[in-house]
JSON list of C-alpha atoms in Angstrom, two decimals:
[
{"chain": "A", "resi": 1193, "resn": "MET", "atom": "CA", "xyz": [-0.01, -0.04, 0.05]},
{"chain": "A", "resi": 1194, "resn": "THR", "atom": "CA", "xyz": [1.20, 3.51, -0.95]},
{"chain": "A", "resi": 1195, "resn": "LYS", "atom": "CA", "xyz": [1.06, 6.11, 1.89]},
{"chain": "A", "resi": 1196, "resn": "ALA", "atom": "CA", "xyz": [-1.22, 8.86, 1.15]},
{"chain": "A", "resi": 1197, "resn": "TYR", "atom": "CA", "xyz": [1.16, 11.48, 2.41]},
{"chain": "A", "resi": 1198, "resn": "ASP", "atom": "CA", "xyz": [5.02, 11.33, 2.36]},
{"chain": "A", "resi": 1199, "resn": "VAL", "atom": "CA", "xyz": [7.14, 14.15, 3.41]},
{"chain": "A", "resi": 1200, "resn": "MET", "atom": "CA", "xyz": [9.82, 13.00, 1.22]},
{"chain": "A", "resi": 1201, "resn": "ALA", "atom": "CA", "xyz": [7.76, 13.77, -1.90]},
{"chain": "A", "resi": 1202, "resn": "ALA", "atom": "CA", "xyz": [8.70, 17.49, -2.77]},
{"chain": "A", "resi": 1203, "resn": "THR", "atom": "CA", "xyz": [4.97, 18.59, -3.38]},
{"chain": "A", "resi": 1204, "resn": "CYS", "atom": "CA", "xyz": [3.14, 16.55, -0.60]},
{"chain": "A", "resi": 1205, "resn": "PRO", "atom": "CA", "xyz": [0.99, 18.70, 1.64]},
{"chain": "A", "resi": 1206, "resn": "SER", "atom": "CA", "xyz": [2.46, 16.95, 4.72]},
{"chain": "A", "resi": 1207, "resn": "ARG", "atom": "CA", "xyz": [5.67, 19.01, 4.09]},
{"chain": "A", "resi": 1208, "resn": "ARG", "atom": "CA", "xyz": [3.78, 22.07, 4.70]},
{"chain": "A", "resi": 1209, "resn": "VAL", "atom": "CA", "xyz": [2.32, 20.69, 7.86]},
{"chain": "A", "resi": 1210, "resn": "LEU", "atom": "CA", "xyz": [5.73, 19.34, 8.95]},
{"chain": "A", "resi": 1211, "resn": "HIS", "atom": "CA", "xyz": [7.14, 22.86, 8.35]},
{"chain": "A", "resi": 1212, "resn": "ARG", "atom": "CA", "xyz": [4.46, 24.54, 10.52]},
{"chain": "A", "resi": 1213, "resn": "ILE", "atom": "CA", "xyz": [5.03, 22.01, 13.42]},
{"chain": "A", "resi": 1214, "resn": "GLY", "atom": "CA", "xyz": [8.79, 22.82, 13.18]},
{"chain": "A", "resi": 1215, "resn": "ALA", "atom": "CA", "xyz": [8.30, 26.51, 13.41]},
{"chain": "A", "resi": 1216, "resn": "ARG", "atom": "CA", "xyz": [10.73, 27.88, 16.07]},
{"chain": "A", "resi": 1217, "resn": "TRP", "atom": "CA", "xyz": [8.22, 28.30, 18.95]},
{"chain": "A", "resi": 1218, "resn": "THR", "atom": "CA", "xyz": [5.58, 25.72, 18.19]},
{"chain": "A", "resi": 1219, "resn": "ILE", "atom": "CA", "xyz": [7.09, 23.08, 20.55]},
{"chain": "A", "resi": 1220, "resn": "PHE", "atom": "CA", "xyz": [7.39, 25.65, 23.43]},
{"chain": "A", "resi": 1221, "resn": "VAL", "atom": "CA", "xyz": [3.67, 26.76, 23.25]},
{"chain": "A", "resi": 1222, "resn": "VAL", "atom": "CA", "xyz": [2.23, 23.22, 22.63]},
{"chain": "A", "resi": 1223, "resn": "THR", "atom": "CA", "xyz": [4.28, 21.59, 25.48]},
{"chain": "A", "resi": 1224, "resn": "ALA", "atom": "CA", "xyz": [3.58, 24.72, 27.71]},
{"chain": "A", "resi": 1225, "resn": "LEU", "atom": "CA", "xyz": [-0.21, 24.01, 27.66]},
{"chain": "A", "resi": 1226, "resn": "VAL", "atom": "CA", "xyz": [0.27, 20.40, 28.64]},
{"chain": "A", "resi": 1227, "resn": "ASP", "atom": "CA", "xyz": [-1.51, 20.92, 32.08]},
{"chain": "A", "resi": 1228, "resn": "GLY", "atom": "CA", "xyz": [-4.54, 22.90, 30.83]},
{"chain": "A", "resi": 1229, "resn": "PRO", "atom": "CA", "xyz": [-5.56, 26.38, 29.44]},
{"chain": "A", "resi": 1230, "resn": "MET", "atom": "CA", "xyz": [-3.21, 29.42, 30.03]},
{"chain": "A", "resi": 1231, "resn": "ARG", "atom": "CA", "xyz": [-3.57, 33.11, 29.50]},
{"chain": "A", "resi": 1232, "resn": "PHE", "atom": "CA", "xyz": [-1.30, 34.95, 27.26]},
{"chain": "A", "resi": 1233, "resn": "SER", "atom": "CA", "xyz": [0.73, 36.60, 30.00]},
{"chain": "A", "resi": 1234, "resn": "ALA", "atom": "CA", "xyz": [1.23, 33.31, 31.80]},
{"chain": "A", "resi": 1235, "resn": "LEU", "atom": "CA", "xyz": [2.53, 31.69, 28.57]},
{"chain": "A", "resi": 1236, "resn": "LYS", "atom": "CA", "xyz": [4.63, 34.75, 28.19]},
{"chain": "A", "resi": 1237, "resn": "SER", "atom": "CA", "xyz": [6.24, 34.37, 31.47]},
{"chain": "A", "resi": 1238, "resn": "HIS", "atom": "CA", "xyz": [6.48, 30.56, 31.24]},
{"chain": "A", "resi": 1239, "resn": "ILE", "atom": "CA", "xyz": [8.25, 30.48, 27.86]},
{"chain": "A", "resi": 1240, "resn": "GLN", "atom": "CA", "xyz": [11.22, 32.74, 28.75]},
{"chain": "A", "resi": 1241, "resn": "GLY", "atom": "CA", "xyz": [12.52, 35.11, 26.27]},
{"chain": "A", "resi": 1242, "resn": "ILE", "atom": "CA", "xyz": [9.58, 34.88, 23.74]},
{"chain": "A", "resi": 1243, "resn": "THR", "atom": "CA", "xyz": [8.49, 38.15, 22.53]},
{"chain": "A", "resi": 1244, "resn": "PRO", "atom": "CA", "xyz": [4.81, 39.29, 22.79]},
{"chain": "A", "resi": 1245, "resn": "LYS", "atom": "CA", "xyz": [4.80, 39.62, 18.73]},
{"chain": "A", "resi": 1246, "resn": "VAL", "atom": "CA", "xyz": [6.18, 36.18, 18.30]},
{"chain": "A", "resi": 1247, "resn": "LEU", "atom": "CA", "xyz": [3.75, 34.56, 20.97]},
{"chain": "A", "resi": 1248, "resn": "THR", "atom": "CA", "xyz": [0.95, 36.13, 19.21]},
{"chain": "A", "resi": 1249, "resn": "GLU", "atom": "CA", "xyz": [2.01, 34.95, 15.75]},
{"chain": "A", "resi": 1250, "resn": "THR", "atom": "CA", "xyz": [2.70, 31.50, 17.01]},
{"chain": "A", "resi": 1251, "resn": "LEU", "atom": "CA", "xyz": [-0.69, 31.26, 18.85]},
{"chain": "A", "resi": 1252, "resn": "ARG", "atom": "CA", "xyz": [-2.50, 32.58, 15.66]},
{"chain": "A", "resi": 1253, "resn": "ALA", "atom": "CA", "xyz": [-0.75, 29.91, 13.46]},
{"chain": "A", "resi": 1254, "resn": "LEU", "atom": "CA", "xyz": [-1.59, 27.21, 15.87]},
{"chain": "A", "resi": 1255, "resn": "GLU", "atom": "CA", "xyz": [-5.29, 28.38, 16.05]},
{"chain": "A", "resi": 1256, "resn": "TYR", "atom": "CA", "xyz": [-5.45, 28.47, 12.30]},
{"chain": "A", "resi": 1257, "resn": "ASP", "atom": "CA", "xyz": [-4.10, 24.91, 12.04]},
{"chain": "A", "resi": 1258, "resn": "GLY", "atom": "CA", "xyz": [-6.59, 23.76, 14.57]},
{"chain": "A", "resi": 1259, "resn": "LEU", "atom": "CA", "xyz": [-4.03, 22.91, 17.31]},
{"chain": "A", "resi": 1260, "resn": "VAL", "atom": "CA", "xyz": [-5.01, 25.59, 19.92]},
{"chain": "A", "resi": 1261, "resn": "ASP", "atom": "CA", "xyz": [-8.54, 27.24, 20.87]},
{"chain": "A", "resi": 1262, "resn": "ARG", "atom": "CA", "xyz": [-8.85, 30.83, 21.88]},
{"chain": "A", "resi": 1263, "resn": "THR", "atom": "CA", "xyz": [-11.51, 31.56, 24.41]},
{"chain": "A", "resi": 1264, "resn": "ASP", "atom": "CA", "xyz": [-12.59, 35.12, 25.30]},
{"chain": "A", "resi": 1265, "resn": "LEU", "atom": "CA", "xyz": [-13.44, 35.05, 29.07]},
{"chain": "A", "resi": 1266, "resn": "GLY", "atom": "CA", "xyz": [-14.78, 38.63, 28.83]},
{"chain": "A", "resi": 1267, "resn": "GLY", "atom": "CA", "xyz": [-14.25, 41.24, 31.52]},
{"chain": "A", "resi": 1268, "resn": "GLN", "atom": "CA", "xyz": [-12.42, 44.53, 31.54]},
{"chain": "A", "resi": 1269, "resn": "PRO", "atom": "CA", "xyz": [-9.49, 44.40, 30.47]},
{"chain": "A", "resi": 1270, "resn": "PRO", "atom": "CA", "xyz": [-10.48, 41.41, 28.40]},
{"chain": "A", "resi": 1271, "resn": "ARG", "atom": "CA", "xyz": [-9.07, 38.07, 29.41]},
{"chain": "A", "resi": 1272, "resn": "VAL", "atom": "CA", "xyz": [-8.26, 35.42, 26.83]},
{"chain": "A", "resi": 1273, "resn": "GLU", "atom": "CA", "xyz": [-7.36, 31.92, 27.52]},
{"chain": "A", "resi": 1274, "resn": "TYR", "atom": "CA", "xyz": [-5.66, 29.52, 25.15]},
{"chain": "A", "resi": 1275, "resn": "ALA", "atom": "CA", "xyz": [-5.95, 25.66, 25.21]},
{"chain": "A", "resi": 1276, "resn": "LEU", "atom": "CA", "xyz": [-5.01, 22.64, 23.17]},
{"chain": "A", "resi": 1277, "resn": "THR", "atom": "CA", "xyz": [-7.74, 21.19, 20.92]},
{"chain": "A", "resi": 1278, "resn": "ASP", "atom": "CA", "xyz": [-8.07, 17.19, 20.52]},
{"chain": "A", "resi": 1279, "resn": "LEU", "atom": "CA", "xyz": [-5.80, 17.61, 17.58]},
{"chain": "A", "resi": 1280, "resn": "GLY", "atom": "CA", "xyz": [-3.26, 19.79, 19.54]},
{"chain": "A", "resi": 1281, "resn": "ARG", "atom": "CA", "xyz": [-3.26, 17.20, 22.28]},
{"chain": "A", "resi": 1282, "resn": "SER", "atom": "CA", "xyz": [-2.37, 14.46, 19.72]},
{"chain": "A", "resi": 1283, "resn": "LEU", "atom": "CA", "xyz": [0.62, 16.58, 18.59]},
{"chain": "A", "resi": 1284, "resn": "LEU", "atom": "CA", "xyz": [1.68, 17.03, 22.13]},
{"chain": "A", "resi": 1285, "resn": "VAL", "atom": "CA", "xyz": [2.75, 13.42, 22.57]},
{"chain": "A", "resi": 1286, "resn": "PRO", "atom": "CA", "xyz": [5.44, 13.44, 19.87]},
{"chain": "A", "resi": 1287, "resn": "LEU", "atom": "CA", "xyz": [6.48, 17.03, 20.74]},
{"chain": "A", "resi": 1288, "resn": "ALA", "atom": "CA", "xyz": [6.79, 16.42, 24.33]},
{"chain": "A", "resi": 1289, "resn": "ALA", "atom": "CA", "xyz": [9.04, 13.37, 23.48]},
{"chain": "A", "resi": 1290, "resn": "VAL", "atom": "CA", "xyz": [11.28, 15.70, 21.21]},
{"chain": "A", "resi": 1291, "resn": "ARG", "atom": "CA", "xyz": [11.46, 18.20, 24.14]},
{"chain": "A", "resi": 1292, "resn": "GLU", "atom": "CA", "xyz": [12.27, 15.41, 26.52]},
{"chain": "A", "resi": 1293, "resn": "TRP", "atom": "CA", "xyz": [15.00, 14.11, 24.21]},
{"chain": "A", "resi": 1294, "resn": "ALA", "atom": "CA", "xyz": [16.51, 17.70, 24.03]},
{"chain": "A", "resi": 1295, "resn": "GLU", "atom": "CA", "xyz": [16.50, 18.12, 27.83]},
{"chain": "A", "resi": 1296, "resn": "THR", "atom": "CA", "xyz": [18.12, 14.52, 28.47]},
{"chain": "A", "resi": 1297, "resn": "HIS", "atom": "CA", "xyz": [20.74, 14.59, 25.86]},
{"chain": "A", "resi": 1298, "resn": "VAL", "atom": "CA", "xyz": [22.54, 17.88, 26.25]},
{"chain": "A", "resi": 1299, "resn": "PRO", "atom": "CA", "xyz": [25.57, 16.31, 27.78]},
{"chain": "A", "resi": 1300, "resn": "ASP", "atom": "CA", "xyz": [25.83, 13.76, 24.87]},
{"chain": "A", "resi": 1301, "resn": "VAL", "atom": "CA", "xyz": [25.54, 16.54, 22.13]},
{"chain": "A", "resi": 1302, "resn": "GLU", "atom": "CA", "xyz": [28.04, 18.83, 24.09]},
{"chain": "A", "resi": 1303, "resn": "ALA", "atom": "CA", "xyz": [30.47, 15.92, 24.44]},
{"chain": "A", "resi": 1304, "resn": "SER", "atom": "CA", "xyz": [30.24, 15.27, 20.75]},
{"chain": "A", "resi": 1305, "resn": "ASN", "atom": "CA", "xyz": [30.79, 18.96, 20.01]},
{"chain": "A", "resi": 1306, "resn": "ALA", "atom": "CA", "xyz": [33.79, 19.12, 22.16]},
{"chain": "A", "resi": 1307, "resn": "TRP", "atom": "CA", "xyz": [35.36, 16.00, 20.58]},
{"chain": "A", "resi": 1308, "resn": "HIS", "atom": "CA", "xyz": [34.80, 17.65, 17.01]},
{"chain": "A", "resi": 1309, "resn": "ASP", "atom": "CA", "xyz": [36.29, 20.94, 18.15]},
{"chain": "A", "resi": 1310, "resn": "ASP", "atom": "CA", "xyz": [39.49, 18.98, 19.27]},
{"chain": "A", "resi": 1311, "resn": "HIS", "atom": "CA", "xyz": [39.80, 16.95, 16.05]},
{"chain": "B", "resi": 650, "resn": "MET", "atom": "CA", "xyz": [13.46, 17.43, 42.06]},
{"chain": "B", "resi": 651, "resn": "THR", "atom": "CA", "xyz": [14.43, 20.27, 39.74]},
{"chain": "B", "resi": 652, "resn": "LYS", "atom": "CA", "xyz": [15.13, 19.29, 36.19]},
{"chain": "B", "resi": 653, "resn": "ALA", "atom": "CA", "xyz": [18.71, 19.60, 35.18]},
{"chain": "B", "resi": 654, "resn": "TYR", "atom": "CA", "xyz": [17.56, 21.08, 31.85]},
{"chain": "B", "resi": 655, "resn": "ASP", "atom": "CA", "xyz": [14.52, 22.89, 30.85]},
{"chain": "B", "resi": 656, "resn": "VAL", "atom": "CA", "xyz": [13.97, 24.43, 27.50]},
{"chain": "B", "resi": 657, "resn": "MET", "atom": "CA", "xyz": [11.63, 27.07, 29.00]},
{"chain": "B", "resi": 658, "resn": "ALA", "atom": "CA", "xyz": [14.51, 28.59, 30.60]},
{"chain": "B", "resi": 659, "resn": "ALA", "atom": "CA", "xyz": [15.96, 31.28, 28.36]},
{"chain": "B", "resi": 660, "resn": "THR", "atom": "CA", "xyz": [19.64, 30.41, 28.92]},
{"chain": "B", "resi": 661, "resn": "CYS", "atom": "CA", "xyz": [19.47, 26.51, 29.22]},
{"chain": "B", "resi": 662, "resn": "PRO", "atom": "CA", "xyz": [21.68, 24.79, 26.84]},
{"chain": "B", "resi": 663, "resn": "SER", "atom": "CA", "xyz": [18.79, 22.29, 25.88]},
{"chain": "B", "resi": 664, "resn": "ARG", "atom": "CA", "xyz": [17.32, 25.27, 23.94]},
{"chain": "B", "resi": 665, "resn": "ARG", "atom": "CA", "xyz": [20.33, 25.24, 21.59]},
{"chain": "B", "resi": 666, "resn": "VAL", "atom": "CA", "xyz": [20.01, 21.43, 21.33]},
{"chain": "B", "resi": 667, "resn": "LEU", "atom": "CA", "xyz": [16.29, 21.82, 20.58]},
{"chain": "B", "resi": 668, "resn": "HIS", "atom": "CA", "xyz": [17.03, 24.46, 18.03]},
{"chain": "B", "resi": 669, "resn": "ARG", "atom": "CA", "xyz": [19.39, 21.98, 16.23]},
{"chain": "B", "resi": 670, "resn": "ILE", "atom": "CA", "xyz": [16.92, 19.26, 16.14]},
{"chain": "B", "resi": 671, "resn": "GLY", "atom": "CA", "xyz": [14.28, 21.61, 14.68]},
{"chain": "B", "resi": 672, "resn": "ALA", "atom": "CA", "xyz": [16.58, 22.80, 11.95]},
{"chain": "B", "resi": 673, "resn": "ARG", "atom": "CA", "xyz": [14.44, 22.52, 8.72]},
{"chain": "B", "resi": 674, "resn": "TRP", "atom": "CA", "xyz": [16.06, 19.37, 7.23]},
{"chain": "B", "resi": 675, "resn": "THR", "atom": "CA", "xyz": [17.19, 17.49, 10.40]},
{"chain": "B", "resi": 676, "resn": "ILE", "atom": "CA", "xyz": [13.99, 15.40, 10.52]},
{"chain": "B", "resi": 677, "resn": "PHE", "atom": "CA", "xyz": [14.16, 14.47, 6.76]},
{"chain": "B", "resi": 678, "resn": "VAL", "atom": "CA", "xyz": [17.87, 13.09, 7.17]},
{"chain": "B", "resi": 679, "resn": "VAL", "atom": "CA", "xyz": [17.40, 11.43, 10.35]},
{"chain": "B", "resi": 680, "resn": "THR", "atom": "CA", "xyz": [14.10, 9.60, 9.35]},
{"chain": "B", "resi": 681, "resn": "ALA", "atom": "CA", "xyz": [15.79, 8.86, 5.85]},
{"chain": "B", "resi": 682, "resn": "LEU", "atom": "CA", "xyz": [18.32, 6.69, 7.58]},
{"chain": "B", "resi": 683, "resn": "VAL", "atom": "CA", "xyz": [15.96, 4.57, 9.55]},
{"chain": "B", "resi": 684, "resn": "ASP", "atom": "CA", "xyz": [16.81, 1.47, 7.56]},
{"chain": "B", "resi": 685, "resn": "GLY", "atom": "CA", "xyz": [20.61, 1.80, 7.59]},
{"chain": "B", "resi": 686, "resn": "PRO", "atom": "CA", "xyz": [23.45, 3.68, 6.09]},
{"chain": "B", "resi": 687, "resn": "MET", "atom": "CA", "xyz": [23.00, 5.71, 2.89]},
{"chain": "B", "resi": 688, "resn": "ARG", "atom": "CA", "xyz": [25.28, 7.37, 0.36]},
{"chain": "B", "resi": 689, "resn": "PHE", "atom": "CA", "xyz": [24.98, 11.08, -0.18]},
{"chain": "B", "resi": 690, "resn": "SER", "atom": "CA", "xyz": [23.45, 10.64, -3.76]},
{"chain": "B", "resi": 691, "resn": "ALA", "atom": "CA", "xyz": [20.81, 8.19, -2.32]},
{"chain": "B", "resi": 692, "resn": "LEU", "atom": "CA", "xyz": [19.95, 10.69, 0.40]},
{"chain": "B", "resi": 693, "resn": "LYS", "atom": "CA", "xyz": [19.55, 13.47, -1.98]},
{"chain": "B", "resi": 694, "resn": "SER", "atom": "CA", "xyz": [17.30, 11.51, -4.30]},
{"chain": "B", "resi": 695, "resn": "HIS", "atom": "CA", "xyz": [15.33, 10.37, -1.15]},
{"chain": "B", "resi": 696, "resn": "ILE", "atom": "CA", "xyz": [14.68, 13.78, 0.14]},
{"chain": "B", "resi": 697, "resn": "GLN", "atom": "CA", "xyz": [13.09, 15.37, -2.87]},
{"chain": "B", "resi": 698, "resn": "GLY", "atom": "CA", "xyz": [13.95, 18.91, -3.36]},
{"chain": "B", "resi": 699, "resn": "ILE", "atom": "CA", "xyz": [16.99, 19.29, -1.00]},
{"chain": "B", "resi": 700, "resn": "THR", "atom": "CA", "xyz": [19.89, 20.91, -2.45]},
{"chain": "B", "resi": 701, "resn": "PRO", "atom": "CA", "xyz": [23.45, 19.41, -2.34]},
{"chain": "B", "resi": 702, "resn": "LYS", "atom": "CA", "xyz": [24.52, 22.24, -0.33]},
{"chain": "B", "resi": 703, "resn": "VAL", "atom": "CA", "xyz": [21.74, 22.14, 2.38]},
{"chain": "B", "resi": 704, "resn": "LEU", "atom": "CA", "xyz": [22.22, 18.36, 2.43]},
{"chain": "B", "resi": 705, "resn": "THR", "atom": "CA", "xyz": [25.93, 18.78, 3.11]},
{"chain": "B", "resi": 706, "resn": "GLU", "atom": "CA", "xyz": [25.38, 21.36, 5.86]},
{"chain": "B", "resi": 707, "resn": "THR", "atom": "CA", "xyz": [22.71, 19.20, 7.41]},
{"chain": "B", "resi": 708, "resn": "LEU", "atom": "CA", "xyz": [24.83, 16.22, 7.62]},
{"chain": "B", "resi": 709, "resn": "ARG", "atom": "CA", "xyz": [27.87, 18.25, 8.91]},
{"chain": "B", "resi": 710, "resn": "ALA", "atom": "CA", "xyz": [25.73, 19.54, 11.76]},
{"chain": "B", "resi": 711, "resn": "LEU", "atom": "CA", "xyz": [24.36, 16.05, 12.66]},
{"chain": "B", "resi": 712, "resn": "GLU", "atom": "CA", "xyz": [27.94, 14.75, 12.58]},
{"chain": "B", "resi": 713, "resn": "TYR", "atom": "CA", "xyz": [29.01, 17.67, 14.93]},
{"chain": "B", "resi": 714, "resn": "ASP", "atom": "CA", "xyz": [26.23, 16.82, 17.21]},
{"chain": "B", "resi": 715, "resn": "GLY", "atom": "CA", "xyz": [27.00, 13.04, 17.35]},
{"chain": "B", "resi": 716, "resn": "LEU", "atom": "CA", "xyz": [23.77, 11.89, 15.54]},
{"chain": "B", "resi": 717, "resn": "VAL", "atom": "CA", "xyz": [25.26, 10.68, 12.29]},
{"chain": "B", "resi": 718, "resn": "ASP", "atom": "CA", "xyz": [28.52, 8.93, 11.37]},
{"chain": "B", "resi": 719, "resn": "ARG", "atom": "CA", "xyz": [30.36, 9.49, 8.28]},
{"chain": "B", "resi": 720, "resn": "THR", "atom": "CA", "xyz": [32.29, 6.41, 6.81]},
{"chain": "B", "resi": 721, "resn": "ASP", "atom": "CA", "xyz": [34.66, 6.86, 3.88]},
{"chain": "B", "resi": 722, "resn": "LEU", "atom": "CA", "xyz": [34.56, 3.70, 1.84]},
{"chain": "B", "resi": 723, "resn": "GLY", "atom": "CA", "xyz": [37.48, 4.62, -0.34]},
{"chain": "B", "resi": 724, "resn": "GLY", "atom": "CA", "xyz": [37.55, 3.92, -4.08]},
{"chain": "B", "resi": 725, "resn": "GLN", "atom": "CA", "xyz": [37.73, 6.30, -7.09]},
{"chain": "B", "resi": 726, "resn": "PRO", "atom": "CA", "xyz": [35.57, 8.35, -7.14]},
{"chain": "B", "resi": 727, "resn": "PRO", "atom": "CA", "xyz": [35.49, 8.41, -3.27]},
{"chain": "B", "resi": 728, "resn": "ARG", "atom": "CA", "xyz": [32.44, 6.79, -1.69]},
{"chain": "B", "resi": 729, "resn": "VAL", "atom": "CA", "xyz": [31.15, 8.08, 1.57]},
{"chain": "B", "resi": 730, "resn": "GLU", "atom": "CA", "xyz": [28.30, 6.60, 3.60]},
{"chain": "B", "resi": 731, "resn": "TYR", "atom": "CA", "xyz": [26.22, 8.18, 6.46]},
{"chain": "B", "resi": 732, "resn": "ALA", "atom": "CA", "xyz": [24.53, 6.35, 9.28]},
{"chain": "B", "resi": 733, "resn": "LEU", "atom": "CA", "xyz": [22.88, 7.07, 12.51]},
{"chain": "B", "resi": 734, "resn": "THR", "atom": "CA", "xyz": [24.79, 6.66, 15.71]},
{"chain": "B", "resi": 735, "resn": "ASP", "atom": "CA", "xyz": [23.24, 5.19, 18.85]},
{"chain": "B", "resi": 736, "resn": "LEU", "atom": "CA", "xyz": [22.56, 8.79, 19.80]},
{"chain": "B", "resi": 737, "resn": "GLY", "atom": "CA", "xyz": [20.86, 9.52, 16.38]},
{"chain": "B", "resi": 738, "resn": "ARG", "atom": "CA", "xyz": [18.91, 6.18, 16.68]},
{"chain": "B", "resi": 739, "resn": "SER", "atom": "CA", "xyz": [17.54, 7.45, 20.01]},
{"chain": "B", "resi": 740, "resn": "LEU", "atom": "CA", "xyz": [16.39, 10.71, 18.33]},
{"chain": "B", "resi": 741, "resn": "LEU", "atom": "CA", "xyz": [14.93, 8.86, 15.53]},
{"chain": "B", "resi": 742, "resn": "VAL", "atom": "CA", "xyz": [12.07, 7.58, 17.69]},
{"chain": "B", "resi": 743, "resn": "PRO", "atom": "CA", "xyz": [10.53, 10.94, 18.64]},
{"chain": "B", "resi": 744, "resn": "LEU", "atom": "CA", "xyz": [11.32, 12.36, 15.10]},
{"chain": "B", "resi": 745, "resn": "ALA", "atom": "CA", "xyz": [9.53, 9.54, 13.35]},
{"chain": "B", "resi": 746, "resn": "ALA", "atom": "CA", "xyz": [6.51, 10.13, 15.50]},
{"chain": "B", "resi": 747, "resn": "VAL", "atom": "CA", "xyz": [6.45, 13.83, 14.50]},
{"chain": "B", "resi": 748, "resn": "ARG", "atom": "CA", "xyz": [6.82, 12.94, 10.89]},
{"chain": "B", "resi": 749, "resn": "GLU", "atom": "CA", "xyz": [4.01, 10.36, 11.26]},
{"chain": "B", "resi": 750, "resn": "TRP", "atom": "CA", "xyz": [1.87, 12.93, 12.80]},
{"chain": "B", "resi": 751, "resn": "ALA", "atom": "CA", "xyz": [2.44, 15.26, 9.88]},
{"chain": "B", "resi": 752, "resn": "GLU", "atom": "CA", "xyz": [1.62, 12.54, 7.41]},
{"chain": "B", "resi": 753, "resn": "THR", "atom": "CA", "xyz": [-1.54, 11.49, 9.22]},
{"chain": "B", "resi": 754, "resn": "HIS", "atom": "CA", "xyz": [-3.12, 14.85, 10.11]},
{"chain": "B", "resi": 755, "resn": "VAL", "atom": "CA", "xyz": [-2.90, 16.69, 6.70]},
{"chain": "B", "resi": 756, "resn": "PRO", "atom": "CA", "xyz": [-6.75, 16.42, 6.41]},
{"chain": "B", "resi": 757, "resn": "ASP", "atom": "CA", "xyz": [-7.38, 17.75, 9.91]},
{"chain": "B", "resi": 758, "resn": "VAL", "atom": "CA", "xyz": [-4.96, 20.68, 9.42]},
{"chain": "B", "resi": 759, "resn": "GLU", "atom": "CA", "xyz": [-6.47, 21.46, 5.97]},
{"chain": "B", "resi": 760, "resn": "ALA", "atom": "CA", "xyz": [-9.95, 21.33, 7.30]},
{"chain": "B", "resi": 761, "resn": "SER", "atom": "CA", "xyz": [-9.11, 23.79, 9.90]},
{"chain": "B", "resi": 762, "resn": "ASN", "atom": "CA", "xyz": [-7.43, 26.16, 7.61]},
{"chain": "B", "resi": 763, "resn": "ALA", "atom": "CA", "xyz": [-10.42, 26.09, 5.27]},
{"chain": "B", "resi": 764, "resn": "TRP", "atom": "CA", "xyz": [-12.87, 26.82, 8.19]},
{"chain": "B", "resi": 765, "resn": "HIS", "atom": "CA", "xyz": [-10.80, 29.71, 9.44]},
{"chain": "B", "resi": 766, "resn": "ASP", "atom": "CA", "xyz": [-10.42, 31.00, 5.80]},
{"chain": "B", "resi": 767, "resn": "ASP", "atom": "CA", "xyz": [-14.33, 30.98, 5.74]},
{"chain": "B", "resi": 768, "resn": "HIS", "atom": "CA", "xyz": [-14.78, 32.90, 9.01]}
]
């Protein structure tokens, strides 16, 4: 059976999807939402160093792709909350594993870098 | 227990590691090597649309980070083969899951995009 979608094919639409998932801050926002909905300001504090502009753009892209839901809680000033959709939660699993890999293997990567710098 | 590494911390070295894993073509090269070593030309054919320059840069970065081994097979013209290291193989698991997600969820993402375009 041929796969319906294959990222190795230049014109396959899965390549665009992969590109979006791979956007710089996607993994930060998706894994930050693991424990439930968060307000914009809480996300900004949690993901250290992200600018408001980039966080806004990342959230909009995630909303457009159906991974994050934006809920207006009303009030003055208006309060807005972001949460993973079911689709976003299905992406959380592999992205959390990638993040875990990065956090676990820093010493291995640094050891390899040091070895190559010396040779 | 505090985690030794946390990508949410602005200066954590795991952020650099994550950034390297997230480089545009890393997932293509790592998942292409799932079945064993490949020559440069085979990789280039398999990953449609990748330029020789970008493939060379990606392989060098993966080698530097200890994820890919380069073996010179000798001969004239020289033949060179690339393979995942044990570390690279440990990264293959989460990256293959991300790729699988992208290839599986194209219709969901496209449906969300179409919905947002209409609203």
